[in-house]
Coordinates of C-alpha atoms in Angstrom, one line a residue:
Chain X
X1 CA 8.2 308.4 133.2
X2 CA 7.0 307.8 136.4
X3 CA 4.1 310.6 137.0
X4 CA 1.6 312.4 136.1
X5 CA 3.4 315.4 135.4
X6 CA 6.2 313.7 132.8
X7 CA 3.2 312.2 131.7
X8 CA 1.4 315.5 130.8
X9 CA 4.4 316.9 129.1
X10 CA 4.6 313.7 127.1
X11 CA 0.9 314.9 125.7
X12 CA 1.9 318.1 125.6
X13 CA 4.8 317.4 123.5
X14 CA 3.6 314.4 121.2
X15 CA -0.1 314.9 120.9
X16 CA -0.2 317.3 117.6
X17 CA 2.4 314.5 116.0
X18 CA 0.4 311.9 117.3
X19 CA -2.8 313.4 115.6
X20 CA -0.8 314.1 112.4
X21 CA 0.1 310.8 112.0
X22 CA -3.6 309.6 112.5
X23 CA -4.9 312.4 110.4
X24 CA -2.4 311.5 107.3
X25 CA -3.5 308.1 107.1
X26 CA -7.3 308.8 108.2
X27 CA -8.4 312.2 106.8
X28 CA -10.8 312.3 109.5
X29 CA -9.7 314.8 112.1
X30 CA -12.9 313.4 114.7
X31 CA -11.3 309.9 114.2
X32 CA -8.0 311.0 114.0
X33 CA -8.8 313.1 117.7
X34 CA -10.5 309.8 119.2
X35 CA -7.5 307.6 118.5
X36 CA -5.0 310.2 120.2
X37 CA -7.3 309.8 123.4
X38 CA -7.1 306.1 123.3
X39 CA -3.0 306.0 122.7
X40 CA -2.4 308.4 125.4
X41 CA -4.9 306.0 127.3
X42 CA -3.1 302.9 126.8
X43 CA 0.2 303.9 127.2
X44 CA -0.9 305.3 130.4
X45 CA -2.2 301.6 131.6
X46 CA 1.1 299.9 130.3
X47 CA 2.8 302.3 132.3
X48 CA 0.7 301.4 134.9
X49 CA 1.0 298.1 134.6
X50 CA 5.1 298.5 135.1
X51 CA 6.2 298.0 131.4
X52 CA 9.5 299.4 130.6
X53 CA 9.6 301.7 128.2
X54 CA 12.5 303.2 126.9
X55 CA 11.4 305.1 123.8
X56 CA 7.9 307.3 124.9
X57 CA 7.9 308.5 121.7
X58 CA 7.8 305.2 119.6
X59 CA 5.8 303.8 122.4
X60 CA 3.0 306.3 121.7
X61 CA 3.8 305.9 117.5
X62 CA 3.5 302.1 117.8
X63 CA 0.8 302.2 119.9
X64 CA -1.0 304.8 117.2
X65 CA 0.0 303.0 114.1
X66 CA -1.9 299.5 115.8
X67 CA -5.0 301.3 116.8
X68 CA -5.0 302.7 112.9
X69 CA -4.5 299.1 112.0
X70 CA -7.1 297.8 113.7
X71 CA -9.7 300.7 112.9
X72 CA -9.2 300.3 109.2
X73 CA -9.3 296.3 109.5
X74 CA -13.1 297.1 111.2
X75 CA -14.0 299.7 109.1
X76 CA -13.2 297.4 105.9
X77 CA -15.0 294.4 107.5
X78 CA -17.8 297.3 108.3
X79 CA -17.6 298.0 104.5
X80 CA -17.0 294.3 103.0
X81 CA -14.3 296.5 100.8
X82 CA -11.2 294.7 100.2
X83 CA -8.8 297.8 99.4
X84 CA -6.9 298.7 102.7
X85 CA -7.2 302.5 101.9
X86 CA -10.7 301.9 102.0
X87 CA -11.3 304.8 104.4
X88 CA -8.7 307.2 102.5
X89 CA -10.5 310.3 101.9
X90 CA -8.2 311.3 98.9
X91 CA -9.7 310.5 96.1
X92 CA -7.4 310.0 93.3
X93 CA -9.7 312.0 90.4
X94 CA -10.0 314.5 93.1
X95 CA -10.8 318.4 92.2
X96 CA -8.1 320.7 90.4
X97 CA -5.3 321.6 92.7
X98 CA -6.2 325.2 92.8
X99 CA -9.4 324.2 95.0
X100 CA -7.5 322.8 97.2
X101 CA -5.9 324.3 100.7
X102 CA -2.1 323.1 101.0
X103 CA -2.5 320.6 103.4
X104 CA -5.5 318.8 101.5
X105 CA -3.2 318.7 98.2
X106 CA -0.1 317.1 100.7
X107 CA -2.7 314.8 101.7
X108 CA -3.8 314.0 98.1
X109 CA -0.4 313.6 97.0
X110 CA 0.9 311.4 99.8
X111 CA -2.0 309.7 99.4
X112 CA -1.0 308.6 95.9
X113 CA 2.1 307.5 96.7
X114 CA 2.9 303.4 97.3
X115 CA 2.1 301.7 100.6
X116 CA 5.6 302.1 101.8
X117 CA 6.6 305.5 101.0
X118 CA 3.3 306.9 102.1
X119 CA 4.2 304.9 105.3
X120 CA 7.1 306.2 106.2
X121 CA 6.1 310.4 105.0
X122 CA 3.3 309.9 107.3
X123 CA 5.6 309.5 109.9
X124 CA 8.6 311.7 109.3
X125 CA 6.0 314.7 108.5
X126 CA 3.8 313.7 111.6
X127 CA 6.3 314.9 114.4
X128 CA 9.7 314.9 112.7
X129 CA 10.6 311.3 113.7
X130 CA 14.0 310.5 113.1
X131 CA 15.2 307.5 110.7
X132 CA 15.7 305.3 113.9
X133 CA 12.4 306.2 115.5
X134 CA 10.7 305.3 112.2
X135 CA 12.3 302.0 111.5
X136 CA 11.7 301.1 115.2
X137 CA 7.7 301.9 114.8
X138 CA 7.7 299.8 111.0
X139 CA 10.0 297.0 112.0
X140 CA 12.6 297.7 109.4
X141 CA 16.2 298.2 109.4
X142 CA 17.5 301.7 109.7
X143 CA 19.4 302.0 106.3
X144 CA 16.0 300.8 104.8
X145 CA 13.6 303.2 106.3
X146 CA 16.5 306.1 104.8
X147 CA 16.6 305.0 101.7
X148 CA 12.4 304.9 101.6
X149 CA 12.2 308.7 103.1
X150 CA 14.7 309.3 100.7
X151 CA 12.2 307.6 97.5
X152 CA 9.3 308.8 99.2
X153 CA 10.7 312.2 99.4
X154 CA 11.6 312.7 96.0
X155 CA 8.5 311.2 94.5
X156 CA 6.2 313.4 96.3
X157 CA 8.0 316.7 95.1
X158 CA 7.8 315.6 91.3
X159 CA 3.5 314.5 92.3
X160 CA 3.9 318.3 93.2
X161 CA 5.3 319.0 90.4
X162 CA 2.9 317.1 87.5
X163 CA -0.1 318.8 89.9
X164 CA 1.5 322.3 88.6
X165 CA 2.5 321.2 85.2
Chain V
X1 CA 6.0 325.5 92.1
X2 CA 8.3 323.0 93.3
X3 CA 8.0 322.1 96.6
X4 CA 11.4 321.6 98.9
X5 CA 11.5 319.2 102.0
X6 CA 10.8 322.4 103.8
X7 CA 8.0 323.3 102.0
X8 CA 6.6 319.9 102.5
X9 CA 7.2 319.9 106.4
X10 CA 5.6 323.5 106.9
X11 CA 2.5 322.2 105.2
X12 CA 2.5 319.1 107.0
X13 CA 3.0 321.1 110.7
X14 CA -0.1 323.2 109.9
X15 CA -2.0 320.1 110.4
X16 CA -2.8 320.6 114.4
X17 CA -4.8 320.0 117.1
X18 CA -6.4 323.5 118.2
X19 CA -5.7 324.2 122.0
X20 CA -9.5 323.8 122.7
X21 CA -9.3 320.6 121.2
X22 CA -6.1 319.6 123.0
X23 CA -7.9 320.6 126.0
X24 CA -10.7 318.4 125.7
X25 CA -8.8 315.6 124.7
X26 CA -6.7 315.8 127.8
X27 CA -9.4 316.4 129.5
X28 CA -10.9 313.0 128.1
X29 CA -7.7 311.0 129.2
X30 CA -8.1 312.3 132.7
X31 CA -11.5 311.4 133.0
X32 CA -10.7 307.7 131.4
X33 CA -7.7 307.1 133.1
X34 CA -8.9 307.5 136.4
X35 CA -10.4 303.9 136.1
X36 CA -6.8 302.9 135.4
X37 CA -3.9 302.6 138.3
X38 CA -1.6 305.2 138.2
X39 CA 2.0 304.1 137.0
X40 CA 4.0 302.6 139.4
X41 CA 5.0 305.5 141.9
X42 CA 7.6 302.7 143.7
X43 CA 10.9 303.8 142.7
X44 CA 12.7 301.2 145.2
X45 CA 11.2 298.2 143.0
X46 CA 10.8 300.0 139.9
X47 CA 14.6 299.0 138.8
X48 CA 13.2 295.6 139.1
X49 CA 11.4 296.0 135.7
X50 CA 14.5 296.5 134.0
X51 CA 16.3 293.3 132.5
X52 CA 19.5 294.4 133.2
X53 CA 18.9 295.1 136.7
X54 CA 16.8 292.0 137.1
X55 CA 19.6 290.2 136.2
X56 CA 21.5 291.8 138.3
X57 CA 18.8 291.2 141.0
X58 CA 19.3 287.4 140.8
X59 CA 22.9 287.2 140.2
X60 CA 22.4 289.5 144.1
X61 CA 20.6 287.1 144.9
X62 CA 22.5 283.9 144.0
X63 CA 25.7 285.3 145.5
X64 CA 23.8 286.2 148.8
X65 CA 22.5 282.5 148.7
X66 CA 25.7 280.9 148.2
X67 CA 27.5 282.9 150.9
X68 CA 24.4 282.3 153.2
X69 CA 25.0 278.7 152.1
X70 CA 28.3 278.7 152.8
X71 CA 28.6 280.5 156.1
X72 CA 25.8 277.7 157.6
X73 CA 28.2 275.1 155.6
X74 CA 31.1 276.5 158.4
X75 CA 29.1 275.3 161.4
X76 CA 28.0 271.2 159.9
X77 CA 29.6 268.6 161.3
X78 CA 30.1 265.4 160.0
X79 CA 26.4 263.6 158.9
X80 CA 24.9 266.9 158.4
X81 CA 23.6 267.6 154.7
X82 CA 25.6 270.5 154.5
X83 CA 29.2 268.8 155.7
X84 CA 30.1 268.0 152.1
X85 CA 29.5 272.0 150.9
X86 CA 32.0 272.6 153.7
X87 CA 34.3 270.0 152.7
X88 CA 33.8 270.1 148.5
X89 CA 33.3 274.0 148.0
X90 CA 34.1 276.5 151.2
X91 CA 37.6 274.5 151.2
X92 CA 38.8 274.3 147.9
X93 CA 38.0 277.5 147.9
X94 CA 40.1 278.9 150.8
X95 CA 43.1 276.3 149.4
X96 CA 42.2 278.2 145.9
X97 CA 42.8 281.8 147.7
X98 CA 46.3 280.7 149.1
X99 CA 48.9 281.4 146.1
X100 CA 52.0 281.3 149.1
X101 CA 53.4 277.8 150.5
X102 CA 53.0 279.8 153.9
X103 CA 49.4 280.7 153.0
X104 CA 49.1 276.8 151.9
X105 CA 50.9 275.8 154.9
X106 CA 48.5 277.9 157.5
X107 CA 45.4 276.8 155.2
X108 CA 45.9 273.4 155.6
X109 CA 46.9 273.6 159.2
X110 CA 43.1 276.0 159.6
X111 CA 41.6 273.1 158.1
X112 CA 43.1 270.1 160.3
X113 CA 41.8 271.9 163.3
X114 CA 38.3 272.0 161.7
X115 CA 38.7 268.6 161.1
X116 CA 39.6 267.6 164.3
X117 CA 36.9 269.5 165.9
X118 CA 34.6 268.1 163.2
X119 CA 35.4 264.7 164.6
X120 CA 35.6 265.6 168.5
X121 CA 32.1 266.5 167.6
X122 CA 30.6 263.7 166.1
X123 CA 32.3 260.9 168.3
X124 CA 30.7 263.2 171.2
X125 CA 27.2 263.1 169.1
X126 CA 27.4 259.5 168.5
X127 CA 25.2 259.5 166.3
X128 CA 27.3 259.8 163.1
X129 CA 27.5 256.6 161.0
X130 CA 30.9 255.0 160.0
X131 CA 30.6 256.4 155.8
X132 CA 30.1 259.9 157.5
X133 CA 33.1 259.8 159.6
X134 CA 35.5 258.6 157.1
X135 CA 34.8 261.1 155.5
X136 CA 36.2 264.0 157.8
X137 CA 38.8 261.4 158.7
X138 CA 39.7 261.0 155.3
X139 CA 40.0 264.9 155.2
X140 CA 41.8 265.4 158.0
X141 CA 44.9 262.7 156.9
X142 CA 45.3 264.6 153.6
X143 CA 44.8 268.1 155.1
X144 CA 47.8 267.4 157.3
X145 CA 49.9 265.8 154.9
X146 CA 49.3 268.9 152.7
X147 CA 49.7 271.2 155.5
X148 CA 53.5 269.2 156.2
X149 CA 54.1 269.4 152.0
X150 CA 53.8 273.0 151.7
X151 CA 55.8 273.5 155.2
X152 CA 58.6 272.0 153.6
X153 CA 57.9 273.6 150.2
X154 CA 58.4 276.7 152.6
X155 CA 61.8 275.8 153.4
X156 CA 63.0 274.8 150.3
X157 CA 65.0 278.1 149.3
X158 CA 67.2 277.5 152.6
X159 CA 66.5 280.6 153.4
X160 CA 67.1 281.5 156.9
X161 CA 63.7 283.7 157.4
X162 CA 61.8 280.9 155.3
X163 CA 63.5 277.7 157.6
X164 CA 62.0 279.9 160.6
X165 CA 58.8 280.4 159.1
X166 CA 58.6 276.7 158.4
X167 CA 59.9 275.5 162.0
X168 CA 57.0 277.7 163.6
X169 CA 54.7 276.4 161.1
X170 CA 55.4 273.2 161.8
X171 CA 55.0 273.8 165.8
X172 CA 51.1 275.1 164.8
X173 CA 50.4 272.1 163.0
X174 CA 52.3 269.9 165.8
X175 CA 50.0 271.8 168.4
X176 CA 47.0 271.6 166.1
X177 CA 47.2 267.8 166.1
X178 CA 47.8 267.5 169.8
X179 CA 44.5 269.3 169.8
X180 CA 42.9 266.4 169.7
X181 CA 43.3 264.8 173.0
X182 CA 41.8 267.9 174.4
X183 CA 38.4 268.3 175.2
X184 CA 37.6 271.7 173.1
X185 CA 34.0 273.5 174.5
X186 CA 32.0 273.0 171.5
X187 CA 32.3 268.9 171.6
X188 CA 31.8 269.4 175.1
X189 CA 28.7 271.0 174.7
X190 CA 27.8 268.4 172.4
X191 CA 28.2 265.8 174.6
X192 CA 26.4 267.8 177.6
X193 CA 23.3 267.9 175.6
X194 CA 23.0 264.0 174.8
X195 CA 23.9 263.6 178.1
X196 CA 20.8 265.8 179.5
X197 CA 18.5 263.4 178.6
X198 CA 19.8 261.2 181.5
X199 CA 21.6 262.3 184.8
X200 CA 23.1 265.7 184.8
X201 CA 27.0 265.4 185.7
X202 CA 28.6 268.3 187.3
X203 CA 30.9 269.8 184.3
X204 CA 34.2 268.5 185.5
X205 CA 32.5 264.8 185.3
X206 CA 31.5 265.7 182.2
X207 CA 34.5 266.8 180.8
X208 CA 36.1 263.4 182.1
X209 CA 33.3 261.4 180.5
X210 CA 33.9 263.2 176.9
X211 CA 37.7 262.6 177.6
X212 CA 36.8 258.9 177.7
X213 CA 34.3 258.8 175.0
X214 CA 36.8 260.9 172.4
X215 CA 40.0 259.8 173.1
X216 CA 40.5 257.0 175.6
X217 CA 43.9 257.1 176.9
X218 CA 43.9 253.1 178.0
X219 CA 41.3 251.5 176.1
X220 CA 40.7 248.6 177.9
X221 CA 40.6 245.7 175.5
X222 CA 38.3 243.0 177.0
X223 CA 35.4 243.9 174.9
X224 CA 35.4 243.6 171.3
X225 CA 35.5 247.3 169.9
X226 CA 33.6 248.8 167.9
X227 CA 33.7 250.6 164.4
X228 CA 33.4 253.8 165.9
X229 CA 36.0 253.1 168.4
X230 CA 38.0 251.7 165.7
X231 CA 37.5 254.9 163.2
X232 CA 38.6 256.9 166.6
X233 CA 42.2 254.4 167.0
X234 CA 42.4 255.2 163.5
X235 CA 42.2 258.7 163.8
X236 CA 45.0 258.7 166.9
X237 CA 47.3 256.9 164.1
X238 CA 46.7 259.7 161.9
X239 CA 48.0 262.4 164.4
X240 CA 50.7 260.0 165.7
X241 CA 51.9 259.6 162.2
X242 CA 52.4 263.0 161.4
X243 CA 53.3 263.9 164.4
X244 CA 56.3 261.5 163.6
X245 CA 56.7 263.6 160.3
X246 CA 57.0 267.0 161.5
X247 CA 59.4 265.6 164.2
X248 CA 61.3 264.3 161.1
X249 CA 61.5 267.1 159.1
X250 CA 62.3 269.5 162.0
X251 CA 65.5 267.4 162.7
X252 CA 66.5 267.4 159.3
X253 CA 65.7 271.2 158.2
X254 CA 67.6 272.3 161.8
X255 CA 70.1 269.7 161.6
X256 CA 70.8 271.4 158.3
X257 CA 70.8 274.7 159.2
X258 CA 72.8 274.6 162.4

């Protein structure tokens, strides 16, 4: 990854996941857009700056996920609010499931799910990350981050299923 | 409905940046990035970055050093900071390479002629002090008595190719040690240049004068010598002592063999 070219195939190929993730956890596509830029952007100046970096993939995650991190932490100082979903636009007593389009209801559901498991969906659905790409971008173990996609799996299909029964 | 992990993924892939949008937003890291330098475009130091060839890099780097070392090492003589790398590393070294008694043998023969250069070079300097030239005389008295050890180690199967091998071994070392009532060019030329500072001898003179000042063939005894005369005496011992040896042990080995 040593040009501009590799580096505008990287985009090509990462930047809908990239946005996915963002959008999962934000619910603001404008915000979720704005962070993409600035990943892309800083991952461009480490590899400017030399850094070895054998993963571009979980480079560009990590790099995501901390931006997120640090949006949320300004927009809950912003807001004085203590809750860290603070900006999660999925409200749990939400409107039926029949008003919603398929991708709000995923994004209510996974929004009801625990830290943890909505964590790691948010990052398997964003660009099909694999187990060792995931556990690499949370810091866990990869027989821990399986066993949570796993959970997190399985609980968001019966969510799907209360919503219809 | 129950949703499968399919289900759930083709939902979750519908969520997508538009192509206009992935336009501008490319755009926008174009226009942003400029400001930034461009990655490193230096592929000849870019391995540099990576641990395991940065080890690599220094462990280059140390080996370079230490053969650089070494190789300067080769050319000290006695005094110099670098004579004990020569005498405690490069040689154990080339004694640790030698697994034959005839590689021993011609190792420790290589080594007396060093020696005795070493100390042709620094009686010519004269400037050497008496610690410093113990040192390579020191060296040069267990080098040969190695070099006659492993000789006869060379002999000891009674062989008739290994008594040969050892009775021209023995004539290199014999020759080696004679070596030092010979004025090699390299003391000479140390001896020319502390000589420059005063008159300039024509070379034959000067060769006569470093003959004198190395190995004086009738000291004349009326002054009271000095340590570095004595040191030198000491050193003529040396080579007459093993020069006695070798004599020894080629009349026994061809006494025995005949």
């Amino acid at each position: 990854m040593r040009n501009e070219k590799e580096f505008k195939k990287a985009y090509d190929t990462h930047a809908d996941g990239i946005f996915r993730f963002l959008y999962f956890r934000t619910g603001d596509r404008e915000m979720a857009k704005e962070l993409v830029q600035e990943a892309f952007l800083k991952t461009w100046s480490a590899l400017a700056k030399g850094t070895e970096i054998d993963s571009l993939k979980s480079y560009l995650y990590r790099v995501a996920h901390n931006l997120l991190v640090n949006e949320l932490r300004r927009k809950r100082e912003i807001s004085s609010l203590d809750d860290e979903d603070a900006v999660e636009p999925i409200d749990e007593q939400g409107p039926a499931a029949s008003a919603l389009s398929e991708q709000e209801l995923l994004m209510r559901n996974i929004g009801r799910l625990s830290d943890s498991y909505r964590e790691v969906l948010r990052l398997k659905l964003s660009d099909d990350l694999s187990t060792k790409e995931i556990a690499a971008i949370l810091g866990k173990t990869e027989g821990n981050t399986s066993v949570l996609i796993h959970r997190a799996t399985e609980r968001l299909k019966s969510l799907y299923y209360n919503e219809q029964n | 409905m129950n949703k499968t992990d399919n289900d759930i993924k083709n939902i979750a892939s519908q969520v997508s940046l538009s192509s206009h949008e992935k336009t501008d937003i490319w755009a926008s890291i174009q226009k942003n990035k400029v400001t930034a330098a461009k990655p490193v475009a230096t592929p000849f130091f870019h391995f540099l970055s990576v641990p395991s060839f940065r080890l690599a890099s220094a462990f280059s780097v140390l080996i370079v050093g230490f053969f650089s070392l070494s190789a300067l090492a080769e050319q000290s003589i006695p005094g110099s900071p670098l004579y004990a790398v020569k005498i405690a590393i490069n040689e154990p070294l080339q004694e640790s390479i030698a697994w034959t008694d005839e590689a021993k043998a011609r190792t420790h023969i290589e080594i007396s002629k060093d020696r005795i250069e070493d100390i042709k070079k620094a009686a010519a300097l004269q400037e050497t002090s008496e610690e410093e030239l113990s040192v390579a005389i020191d060296s040069l008295a267990d080098h040969s008595e190695e070099a006659i050890e492993s000789i006869k180690d060379v002999s000891r199967g009674r062989a008739r190719k290994d008594i040969e091998t050892s009775v021209m071994l023995s004539t290199e070392l014999s020759d080696t040690l004679e070596t030092y009532g010979e004025t090699s060019e390299d003391a000479a030329l140390f001896a020319t240049s502390e000589a420059d500072t005063a008159a300039e001898p024509a070379p034959a003179e000067a060769t006569m004068m470093m003959r004198a000042k190395i190995a004086p063939e009738e000291p004349e005894m009326t002054e009271e010598k000095s340590e570095h005369e004595k040191q030198l005496e000491e050193v003529e011992e040396i080579i007459e002592t093993k020069k006695g040896m070798i004599r020894a042990y080629l009349e026994d080995v061809l006494g025995d063999s005949q």
